[in-house]
XYZ file of C-alpha atoms in Angstrom:
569
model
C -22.921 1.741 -8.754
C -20.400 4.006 -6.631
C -17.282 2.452 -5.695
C -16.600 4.125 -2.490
C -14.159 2.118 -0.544
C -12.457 -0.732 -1.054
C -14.974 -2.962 0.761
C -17.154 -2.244 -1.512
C -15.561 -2.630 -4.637
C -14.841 -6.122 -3.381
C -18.580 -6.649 -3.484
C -18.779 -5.125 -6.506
C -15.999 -6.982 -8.214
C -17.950 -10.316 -7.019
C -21.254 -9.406 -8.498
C -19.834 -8.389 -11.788
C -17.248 -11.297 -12.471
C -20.366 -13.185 -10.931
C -22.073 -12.306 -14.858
C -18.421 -13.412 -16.299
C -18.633 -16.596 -15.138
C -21.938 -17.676 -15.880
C -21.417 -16.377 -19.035
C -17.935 -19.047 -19.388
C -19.563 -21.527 -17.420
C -22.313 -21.681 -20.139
C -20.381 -21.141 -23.101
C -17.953 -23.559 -22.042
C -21.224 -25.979 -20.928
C -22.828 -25.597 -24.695
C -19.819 -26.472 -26.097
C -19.539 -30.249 -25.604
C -22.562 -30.454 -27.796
C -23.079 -28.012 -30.394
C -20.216 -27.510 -32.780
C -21.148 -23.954 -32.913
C -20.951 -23.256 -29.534
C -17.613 -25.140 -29.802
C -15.929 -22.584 -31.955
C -17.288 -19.149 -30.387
C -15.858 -20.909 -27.146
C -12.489 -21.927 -28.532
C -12.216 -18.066 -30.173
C -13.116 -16.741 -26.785
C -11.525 -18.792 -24.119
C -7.922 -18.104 -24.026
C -9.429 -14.660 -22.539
C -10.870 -16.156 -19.558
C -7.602 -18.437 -19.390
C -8.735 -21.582 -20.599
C -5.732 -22.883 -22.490
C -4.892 -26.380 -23.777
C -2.045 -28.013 -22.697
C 1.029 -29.410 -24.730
C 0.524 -31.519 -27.903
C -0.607 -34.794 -26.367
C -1.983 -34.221 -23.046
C -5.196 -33.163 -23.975
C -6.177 -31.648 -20.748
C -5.939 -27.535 -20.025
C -4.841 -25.195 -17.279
C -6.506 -22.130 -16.009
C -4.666 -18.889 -14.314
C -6.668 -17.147 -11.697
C -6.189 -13.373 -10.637
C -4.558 -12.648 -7.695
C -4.791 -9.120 -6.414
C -2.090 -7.025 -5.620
C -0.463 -10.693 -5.980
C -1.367 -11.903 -2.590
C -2.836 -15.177 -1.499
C -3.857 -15.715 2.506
C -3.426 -19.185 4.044
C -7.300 -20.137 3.698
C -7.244 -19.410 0.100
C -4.078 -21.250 -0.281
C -5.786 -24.072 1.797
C -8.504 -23.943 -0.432
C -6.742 -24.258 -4.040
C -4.476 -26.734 -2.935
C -7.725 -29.013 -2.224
C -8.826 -28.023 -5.551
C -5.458 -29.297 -7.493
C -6.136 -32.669 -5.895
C -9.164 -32.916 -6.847
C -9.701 -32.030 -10.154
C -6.063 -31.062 -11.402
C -2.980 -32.757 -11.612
C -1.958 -32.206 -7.600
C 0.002 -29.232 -8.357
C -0.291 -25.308 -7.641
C 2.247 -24.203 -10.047
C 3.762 -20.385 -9.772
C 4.303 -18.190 -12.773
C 7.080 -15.670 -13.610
C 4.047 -13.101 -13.213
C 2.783 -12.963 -9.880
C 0.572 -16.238 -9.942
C -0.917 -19.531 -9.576
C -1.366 -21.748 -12.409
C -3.851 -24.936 -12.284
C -3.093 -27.676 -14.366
C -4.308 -31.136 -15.744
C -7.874 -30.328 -15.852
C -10.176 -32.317 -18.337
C -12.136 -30.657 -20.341
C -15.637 -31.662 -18.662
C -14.036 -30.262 -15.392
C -13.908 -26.902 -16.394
C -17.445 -25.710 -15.440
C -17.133 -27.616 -12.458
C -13.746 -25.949 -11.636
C -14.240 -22.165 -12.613
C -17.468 -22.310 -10.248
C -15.201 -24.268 -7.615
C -12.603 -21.785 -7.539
C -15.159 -18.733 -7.817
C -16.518 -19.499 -4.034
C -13.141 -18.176 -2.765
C -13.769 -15.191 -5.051
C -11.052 -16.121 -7.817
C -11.881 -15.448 -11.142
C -10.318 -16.119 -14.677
C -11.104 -13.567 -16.623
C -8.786 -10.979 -18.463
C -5.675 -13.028 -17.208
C -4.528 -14.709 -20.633
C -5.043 -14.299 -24.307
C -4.728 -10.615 -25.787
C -6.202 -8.988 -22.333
C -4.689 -6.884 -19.624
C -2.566 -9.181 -17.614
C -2.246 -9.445 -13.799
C -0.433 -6.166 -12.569
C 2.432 -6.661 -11.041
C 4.260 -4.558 -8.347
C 7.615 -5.519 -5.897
C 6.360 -8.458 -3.840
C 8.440 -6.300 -1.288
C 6.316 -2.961 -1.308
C 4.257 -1.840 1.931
C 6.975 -4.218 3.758
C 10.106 -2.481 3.595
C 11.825 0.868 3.246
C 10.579 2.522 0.478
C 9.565 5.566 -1.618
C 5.590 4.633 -0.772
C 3.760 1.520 -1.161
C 2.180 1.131 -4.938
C -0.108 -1.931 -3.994
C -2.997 0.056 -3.546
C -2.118 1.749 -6.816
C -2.158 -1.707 -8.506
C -5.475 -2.440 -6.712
C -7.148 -0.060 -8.055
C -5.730 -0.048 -11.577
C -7.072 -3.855 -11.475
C -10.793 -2.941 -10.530
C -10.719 -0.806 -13.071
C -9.723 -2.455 -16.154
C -11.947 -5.685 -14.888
C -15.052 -3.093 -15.266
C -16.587 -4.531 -18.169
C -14.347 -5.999 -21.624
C -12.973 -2.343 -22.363
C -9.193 -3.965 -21.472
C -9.725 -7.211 -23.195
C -9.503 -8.476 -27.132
C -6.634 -5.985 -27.813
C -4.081 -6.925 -30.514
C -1.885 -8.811 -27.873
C -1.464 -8.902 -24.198
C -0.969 -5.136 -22.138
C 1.071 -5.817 -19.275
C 1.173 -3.330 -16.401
C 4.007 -2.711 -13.672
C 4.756 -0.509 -10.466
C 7.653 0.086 -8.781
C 8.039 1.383 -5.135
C 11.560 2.331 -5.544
C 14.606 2.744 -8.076
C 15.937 -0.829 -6.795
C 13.172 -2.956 -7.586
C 11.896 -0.512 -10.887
C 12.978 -2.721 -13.366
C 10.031 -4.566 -14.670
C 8.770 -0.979 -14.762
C 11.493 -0.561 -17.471
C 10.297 -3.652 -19.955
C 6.476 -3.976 -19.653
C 4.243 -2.026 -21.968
C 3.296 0.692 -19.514
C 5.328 1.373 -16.152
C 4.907 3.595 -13.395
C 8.010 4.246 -10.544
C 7.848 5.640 -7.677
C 8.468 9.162 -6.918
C 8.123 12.182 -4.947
C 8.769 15.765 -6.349
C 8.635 18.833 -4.340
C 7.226 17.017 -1.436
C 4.186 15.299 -3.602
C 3.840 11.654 -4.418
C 4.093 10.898 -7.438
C 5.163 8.748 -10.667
C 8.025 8.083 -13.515
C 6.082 6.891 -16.497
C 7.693 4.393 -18.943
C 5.897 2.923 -22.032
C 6.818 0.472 -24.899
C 8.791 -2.130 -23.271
C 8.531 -6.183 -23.740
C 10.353 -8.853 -23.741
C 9.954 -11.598 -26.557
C 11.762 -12.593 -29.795
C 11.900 -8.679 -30.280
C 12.538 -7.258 -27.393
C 12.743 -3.478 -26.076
C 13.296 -1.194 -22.482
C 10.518 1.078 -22.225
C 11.576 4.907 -22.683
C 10.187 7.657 -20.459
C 7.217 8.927 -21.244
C 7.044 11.428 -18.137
C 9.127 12.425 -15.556
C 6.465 13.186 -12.928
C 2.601 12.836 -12.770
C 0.561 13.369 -9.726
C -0.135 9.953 -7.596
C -3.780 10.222 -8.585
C -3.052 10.592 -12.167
C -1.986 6.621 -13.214
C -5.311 5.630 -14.730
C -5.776 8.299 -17.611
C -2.143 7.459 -18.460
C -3.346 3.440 -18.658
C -6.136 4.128 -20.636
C -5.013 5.940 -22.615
C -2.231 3.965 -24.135
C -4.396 1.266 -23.885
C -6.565 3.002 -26.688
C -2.898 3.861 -28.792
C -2.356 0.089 -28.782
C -6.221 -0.539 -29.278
C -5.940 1.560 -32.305
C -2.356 1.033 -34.020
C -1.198 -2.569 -32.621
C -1.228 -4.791 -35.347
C -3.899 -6.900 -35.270
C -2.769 -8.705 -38.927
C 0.393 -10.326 -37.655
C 0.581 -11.366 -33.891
C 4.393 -11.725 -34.067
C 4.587 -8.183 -34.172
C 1.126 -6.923 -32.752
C 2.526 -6.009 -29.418
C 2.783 -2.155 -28.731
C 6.192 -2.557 -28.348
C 6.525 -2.795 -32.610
C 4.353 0.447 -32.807
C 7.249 2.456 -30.764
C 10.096 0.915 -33.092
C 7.796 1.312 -36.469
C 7.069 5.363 -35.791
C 10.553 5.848 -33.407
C 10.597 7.334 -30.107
C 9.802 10.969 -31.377
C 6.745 10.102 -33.049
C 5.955 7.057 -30.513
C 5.645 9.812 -28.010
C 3.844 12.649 -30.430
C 1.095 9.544 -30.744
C 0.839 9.240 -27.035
C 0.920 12.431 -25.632
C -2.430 13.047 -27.936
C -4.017 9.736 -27.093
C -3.123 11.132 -23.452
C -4.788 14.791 -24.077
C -8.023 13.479 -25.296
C -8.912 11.273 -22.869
C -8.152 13.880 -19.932
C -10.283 15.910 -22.204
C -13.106 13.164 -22.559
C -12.896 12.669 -18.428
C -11.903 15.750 -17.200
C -11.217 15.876 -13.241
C -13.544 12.434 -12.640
C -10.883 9.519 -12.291
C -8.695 12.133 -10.460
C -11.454 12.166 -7.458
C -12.532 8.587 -8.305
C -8.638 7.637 -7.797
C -8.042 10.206 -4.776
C -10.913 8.676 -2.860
C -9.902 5.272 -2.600
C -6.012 5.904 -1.915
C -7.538 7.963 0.947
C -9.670 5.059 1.950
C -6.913 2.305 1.715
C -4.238 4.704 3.673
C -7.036 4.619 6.399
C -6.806 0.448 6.621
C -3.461 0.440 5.989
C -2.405 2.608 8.843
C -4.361 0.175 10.960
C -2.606 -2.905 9.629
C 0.694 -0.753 10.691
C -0.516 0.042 14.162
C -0.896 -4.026 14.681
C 2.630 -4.688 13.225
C 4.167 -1.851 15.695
C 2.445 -4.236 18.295
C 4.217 -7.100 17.338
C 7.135 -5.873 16.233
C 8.641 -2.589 17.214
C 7.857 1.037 16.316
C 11.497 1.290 15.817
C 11.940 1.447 11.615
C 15.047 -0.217 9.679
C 17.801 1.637 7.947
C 20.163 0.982 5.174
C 22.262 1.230 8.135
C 20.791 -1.010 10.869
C 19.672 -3.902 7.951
C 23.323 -3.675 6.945
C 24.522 -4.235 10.497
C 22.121 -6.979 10.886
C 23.911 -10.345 11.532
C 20.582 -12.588 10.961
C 20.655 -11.163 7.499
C 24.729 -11.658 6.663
C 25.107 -14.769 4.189
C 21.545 -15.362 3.870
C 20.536 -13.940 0.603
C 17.078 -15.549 1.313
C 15.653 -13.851 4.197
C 14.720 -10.010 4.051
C 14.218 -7.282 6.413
C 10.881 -5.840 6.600
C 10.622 -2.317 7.832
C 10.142 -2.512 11.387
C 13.185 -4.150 13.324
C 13.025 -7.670 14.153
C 10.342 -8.148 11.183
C 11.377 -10.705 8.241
C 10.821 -12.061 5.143
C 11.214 -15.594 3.662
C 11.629 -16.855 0.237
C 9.465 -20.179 -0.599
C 11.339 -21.586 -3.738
C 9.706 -24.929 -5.084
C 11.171 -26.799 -7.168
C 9.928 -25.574 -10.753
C 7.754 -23.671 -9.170
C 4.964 -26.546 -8.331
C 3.877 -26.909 -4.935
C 2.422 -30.594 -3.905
C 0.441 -31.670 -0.957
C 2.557 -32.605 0.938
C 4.757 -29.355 0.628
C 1.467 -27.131 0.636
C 0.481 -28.934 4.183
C 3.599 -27.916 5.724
C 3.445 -24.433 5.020
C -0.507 -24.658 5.840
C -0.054 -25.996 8.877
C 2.955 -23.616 9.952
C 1.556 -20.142 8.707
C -1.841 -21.199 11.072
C 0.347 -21.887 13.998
C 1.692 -18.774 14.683
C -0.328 -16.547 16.652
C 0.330 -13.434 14.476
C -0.956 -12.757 10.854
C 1.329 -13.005 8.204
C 1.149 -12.371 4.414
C 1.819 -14.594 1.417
C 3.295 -12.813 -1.843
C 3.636 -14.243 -4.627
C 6.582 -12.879 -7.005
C 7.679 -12.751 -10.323
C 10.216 -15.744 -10.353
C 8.651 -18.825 -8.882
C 8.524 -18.175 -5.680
C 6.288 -17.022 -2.317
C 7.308 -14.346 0.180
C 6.575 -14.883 3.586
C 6.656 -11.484 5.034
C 5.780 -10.117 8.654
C 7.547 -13.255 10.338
C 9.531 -13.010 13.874
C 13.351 -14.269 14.055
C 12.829 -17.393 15.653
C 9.807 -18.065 13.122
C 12.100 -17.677 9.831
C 14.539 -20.109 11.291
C 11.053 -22.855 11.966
C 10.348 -22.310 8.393
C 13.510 -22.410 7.077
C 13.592 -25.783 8.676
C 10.496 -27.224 7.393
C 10.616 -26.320 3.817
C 14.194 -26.686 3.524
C 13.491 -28.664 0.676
C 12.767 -24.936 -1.099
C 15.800 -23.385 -1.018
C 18.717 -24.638 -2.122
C 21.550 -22.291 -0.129
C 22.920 -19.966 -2.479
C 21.787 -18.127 -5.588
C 22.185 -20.425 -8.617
C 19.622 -22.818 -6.953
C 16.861 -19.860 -7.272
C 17.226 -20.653 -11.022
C 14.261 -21.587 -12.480
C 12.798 -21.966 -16.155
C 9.278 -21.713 -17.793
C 7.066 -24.617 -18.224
C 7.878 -25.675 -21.266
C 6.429 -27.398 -24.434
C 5.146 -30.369 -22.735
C 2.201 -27.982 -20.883
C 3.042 -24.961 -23.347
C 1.382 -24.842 -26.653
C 3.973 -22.025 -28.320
C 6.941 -23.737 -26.728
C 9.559 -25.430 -28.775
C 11.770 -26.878 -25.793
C 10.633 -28.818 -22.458
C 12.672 -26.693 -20.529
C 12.293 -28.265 -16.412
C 14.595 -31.778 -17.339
C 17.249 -29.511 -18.721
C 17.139 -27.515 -15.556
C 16.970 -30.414 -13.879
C 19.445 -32.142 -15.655
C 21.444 -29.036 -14.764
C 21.236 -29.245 -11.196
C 21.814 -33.022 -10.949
C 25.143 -32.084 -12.789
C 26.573 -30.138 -9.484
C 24.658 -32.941 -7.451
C 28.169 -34.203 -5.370
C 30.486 -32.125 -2.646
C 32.802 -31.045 -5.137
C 30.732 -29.371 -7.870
C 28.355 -28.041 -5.271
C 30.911 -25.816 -4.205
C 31.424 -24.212 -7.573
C 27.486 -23.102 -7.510
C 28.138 -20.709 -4.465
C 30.070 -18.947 -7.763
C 27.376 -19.047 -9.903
C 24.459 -16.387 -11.009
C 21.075 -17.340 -11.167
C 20.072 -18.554 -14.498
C 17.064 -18.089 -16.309
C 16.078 -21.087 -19.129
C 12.954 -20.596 -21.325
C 12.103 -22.673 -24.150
C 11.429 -20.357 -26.526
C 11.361 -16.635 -28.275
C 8.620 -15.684 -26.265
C 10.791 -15.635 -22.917
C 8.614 -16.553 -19.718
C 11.665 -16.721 -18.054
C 12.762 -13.399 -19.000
C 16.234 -14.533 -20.159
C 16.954 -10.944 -21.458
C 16.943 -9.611 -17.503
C 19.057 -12.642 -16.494
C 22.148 -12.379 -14.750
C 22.769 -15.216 -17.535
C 20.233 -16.283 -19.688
C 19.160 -19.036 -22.109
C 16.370 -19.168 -24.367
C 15.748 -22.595 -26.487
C 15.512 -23.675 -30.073
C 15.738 -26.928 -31.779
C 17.902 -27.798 -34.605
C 18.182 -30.433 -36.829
C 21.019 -32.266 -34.719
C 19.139 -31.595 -31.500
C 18.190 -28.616 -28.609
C 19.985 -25.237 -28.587
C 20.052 -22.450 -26.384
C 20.968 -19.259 -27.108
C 23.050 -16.881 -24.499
C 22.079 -14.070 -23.005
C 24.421 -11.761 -20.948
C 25.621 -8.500 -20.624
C 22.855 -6.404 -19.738
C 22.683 -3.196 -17.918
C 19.795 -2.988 -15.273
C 20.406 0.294 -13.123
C 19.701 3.604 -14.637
C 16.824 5.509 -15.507
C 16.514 3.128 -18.707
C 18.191 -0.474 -18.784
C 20.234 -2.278 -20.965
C 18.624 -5.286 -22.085
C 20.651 -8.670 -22.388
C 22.508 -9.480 -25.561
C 22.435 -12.655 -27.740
C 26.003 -13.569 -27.748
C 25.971 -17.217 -28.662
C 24.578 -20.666 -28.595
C 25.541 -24.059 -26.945
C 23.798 -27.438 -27.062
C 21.850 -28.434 -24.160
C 23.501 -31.347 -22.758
C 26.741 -29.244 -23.006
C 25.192 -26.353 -20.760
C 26.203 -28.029 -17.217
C 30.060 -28.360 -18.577
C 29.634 -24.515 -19.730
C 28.436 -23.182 -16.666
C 31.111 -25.213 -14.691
C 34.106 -23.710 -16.475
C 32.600 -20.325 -15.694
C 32.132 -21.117 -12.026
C 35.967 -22.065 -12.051
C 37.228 -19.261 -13.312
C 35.267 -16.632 -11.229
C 36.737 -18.874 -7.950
C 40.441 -18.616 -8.928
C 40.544 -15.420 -10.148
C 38.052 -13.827 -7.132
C 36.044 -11.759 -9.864
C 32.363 -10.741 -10.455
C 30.244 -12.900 -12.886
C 29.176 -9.782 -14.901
C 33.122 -8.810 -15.271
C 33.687 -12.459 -16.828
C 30.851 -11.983 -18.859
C 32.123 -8.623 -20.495
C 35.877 -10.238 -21.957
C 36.034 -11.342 -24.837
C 37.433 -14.574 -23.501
C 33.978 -15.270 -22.365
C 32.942 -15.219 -25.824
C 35.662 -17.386 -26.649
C 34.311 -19.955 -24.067
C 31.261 -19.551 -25.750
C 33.040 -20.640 -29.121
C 35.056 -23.458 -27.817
C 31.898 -25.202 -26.818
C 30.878 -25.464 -30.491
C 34.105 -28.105 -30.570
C 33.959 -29.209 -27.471
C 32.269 -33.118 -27.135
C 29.821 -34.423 -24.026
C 27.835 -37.302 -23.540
C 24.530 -36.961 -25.134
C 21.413 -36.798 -22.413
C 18.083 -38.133 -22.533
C 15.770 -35.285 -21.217
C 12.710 -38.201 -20.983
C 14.721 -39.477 -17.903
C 14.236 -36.358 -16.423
C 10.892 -35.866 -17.727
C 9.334 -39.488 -16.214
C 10.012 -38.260 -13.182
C 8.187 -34.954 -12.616
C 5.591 -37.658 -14.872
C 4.995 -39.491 -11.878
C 3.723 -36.143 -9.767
C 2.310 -34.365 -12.550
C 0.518 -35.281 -15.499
């Protein structure tokens, strides 16, 4: 079947996850009563993303793909209903560009995947050792840029959802784009990145490969400094078939391409590739080129029309550096963002660990179909929805509603993974520290000493969901015999053409992470200095070792924990 436009791959993707699904929905049928069946479903179901949940809970979640990481309001609508009725009431965002359902019992899941599959959202390929959701700036085709890459990500998504090719792999093969140098750097730590660029007039790409981000982790390095725009997908399959071939399919801890770049080196990481790279163009000479070519020219064609209606509502007048800059709506309000046309915004939704209830979900339902102009929903890679395409007067009515999701200054975008309650690998349950963390500052006087606070990142373990290692200051759990640990994570280097990851320079108890975090915030205010400048003296090391000594009250997390219990599972 030709894929011609994007229409029709639409269609196309429907029929053919249509075969997926039956073939889950009757796997996962057979398996309540054959203990056969039972096993070839357990060894196959993390793949479609049917995972259990915690040690106790005994129900499972499911993670549905979102393309080019967009939801609209009637899909939104439509899971929300879904959560209530067969989940735990929650739509829960990722730190990867999606929703998560969760609380489902296991008889539900047939019931749920077909459920879900009416508003064309399908499970396969998003967990287990597949091709994960690709993820691009939830800002690109909305602001100033070097060109929009979500049609590039569209397109690299059909395509690796065209039959199994891109799942079973040793490990997970995570994807990025970037639209510009300022928002390139999850380009710079995935397994295969591509950034931006135009060379003598022609749009085009900065390949990175090898990055990741676990108990190991690594910056990609650059595999090319410029290939042609319609070049991307011999460049993913092709690594694809390195890490096909020489991950490490023996021991997961280290099966993830990244340990094939620091077994061989760069030099003979990038010998490896470049072959894997020449053989397939050899194998499919000039055919993904036109196959690629065809659709960006189809997509520029609706996209231009999308643009006309903006100019309609907005102005045909574009932002600058300059004129955003100058823009008093945007002065002190780190969460509202300038689209490209002037008078266009954006708006950060930022639930609180990243699970949106009825109630909440109804407000922003019943707001977003309000308006009398189209808007879109993004969802991003820290917990949150972007609102984009929204008039002046429209931020500040949303802003009022769902004031509840932000909580004024950057420290209360923190946010941590799920932890091991819901997560299987996960030693910590890290949401009641955070929240223990944030009823800490919970009075006048300590809420003033946030506004001097980075955004932390908290993940409960090694495999960093939360990304701890691109944290402006990061902690990533343990346990220990006389109770939970994080380690600290600072120091890191993001600008450049390759980025400096975070460091490990320390640990500190968990209930003692609060007292930490306000001694920090205290010294940045009287001394009117930078976080990161704190965080390179050695004094701030020293803080770090004075907290070994220093004595708090202990905390019971479970406080914490009964009360998400009472929303939630």
């Amino acid at each position: 079947m030709k894929l011609n436009d994007f229409k029709e791959i639409e269609n196309y993707q429907k029929e053919r996850e249509k075969k997926e699904l039956d073939f889950i929905l009757n796997l996962t049928q057979e398996s309540f009563n054959d203990k056969e069946k039972e096993k070839e479903w357990n060894k196959l179901r993390t793949s479609f993303a049917l995972y259990t949940e915690g040690r106790i809970k005994g129900t499972y979640m499911t993670r549905p793909r979102f393309f080019e990481s967009k939801i609209d309001i009637e899909d939104f609508e439509y899971l929300l209903d879904v959560v209530q009725k067969y989940c735990d009431g929650r739509l829960h965002l990722t730190t990867r560009q999606d929703f998560q359902l969760h609380g489902m019992k296991k008889e539900n899941l047939p019931k749920i995947l077909e459920v879900i599959s009416k508003r064309g959202f399908f499970t396969k390929a998003t967990c287990g050792d597949s091709t994960r959701a690709v993820i691009t700036p939830e800002t690109t085709g909305f602001e100033e840029e070097v060109f929009d890459v979500s049609p590039h990500a569209r397109i690299v998504t059909d395509y690796i959802l065209n039959g199994r090719e891109f799942m079973h792999l040793p490990r997970k093969y995570k994807i990025a784009f970037s639209n510009k140098e300022e928002n390139s750097l999850y380009v710079k730590i995935n397994d295969i990145g591509f950034q931006a660029v135009i060379q003598d007039e022609k749009k085009g790409f900065r390949v990175y490969v090898g990055g990741g981000i676990g108990p190991i982790s690594t910056n990609a390095i650059v595999l090319r400094e410029f290939i042609e725009e319609d070049e991307f997908l011999y460049y993913i399959h092709a690594i694809r078939n390195v890490f096909n071939d020489h991950g490490n399919r023996k021991i997961r801890a280290r099966a993830r391409l990244r340990y094939v770049l620091l077994n061989l080196g760069e030099e003979k990481f990038l010998e490896l590739c470049n072959e894997y790279i020449s053989n397939f163009y050899a194998e499919k000479g000039g055919s993904l080129k036109i196959y690629t070519r065809k659709l960006l020219e189809e997509r520029e064609i609706l996209d231009r029309e999308k643009e006309l209606e903006k100019i309609k509502i907005f102005s045909s007048e574009e932002n600058t550096d300059e004129s955003i800059k100058n823009d008093e709506f945007l002065k002190n309000e780190k969460n509202i963002v300038a689209g490209k046309y002037k008078g266009e915004y954006g708006y950060y939704l930022r639930p609180t660990r990243g699970n949106i209830y009825k109630e909440d979900g109804e407000k922003l339902i019943e707001f977003v179909k309000n308006l009398d102009y189209k808007v879109e929903l993004k969802l991003t890679s820290f917990q949150s929805i972007l609102v984009r395409g929204l008039k002046k007067e429209d931020v500040l009515k949303l802003k009022e509603i769902m004031s509840e999701y932000y909580g004024g200054n950057e420290f209360y975008s923190s946010y941590s993974c799920i932890g091991s309650t819901t997560c299987n690998v996960g030693i910590l349950d890290t949401p009641p520290i955070l929240d223990y963390i944030f009823e800490f500052f919970d009075n006048d006087e300590k809420r003033e000493l946030t506004n001097y606070l980075p955004q932390i990142k908290v993940t409960g373990c090694p495999n960093s969901c939360a990304t701890p290692q691109i944290a402006r200051l990061g902690f990533s759990g343990r346990r220990k015999k006389d109770g939970e640990y994080f380690a600290i994570f600072a120091r890191g280097e993001f600008s450049g053409k390759t980025v400096k990851l975070n460091e490990n320079l320390g640990e500190i108890k968990a209930n003692k992470i609060p007292y930490f975090l306000e001694d920090i915030a205290n010294i940045i205010k009287n001394e009117n200095i930078e976080f990161e400048k704190f965080a390179n003296e050695d004094r701030f090391l020293g803080l770090i070792e004075d907290y070994k000594e220093i004595e708090v009250e202990n905390v019971d997390f479970n406080e914490f924990r009964k009360i998400d219990a009472e929303k939630a599972w």
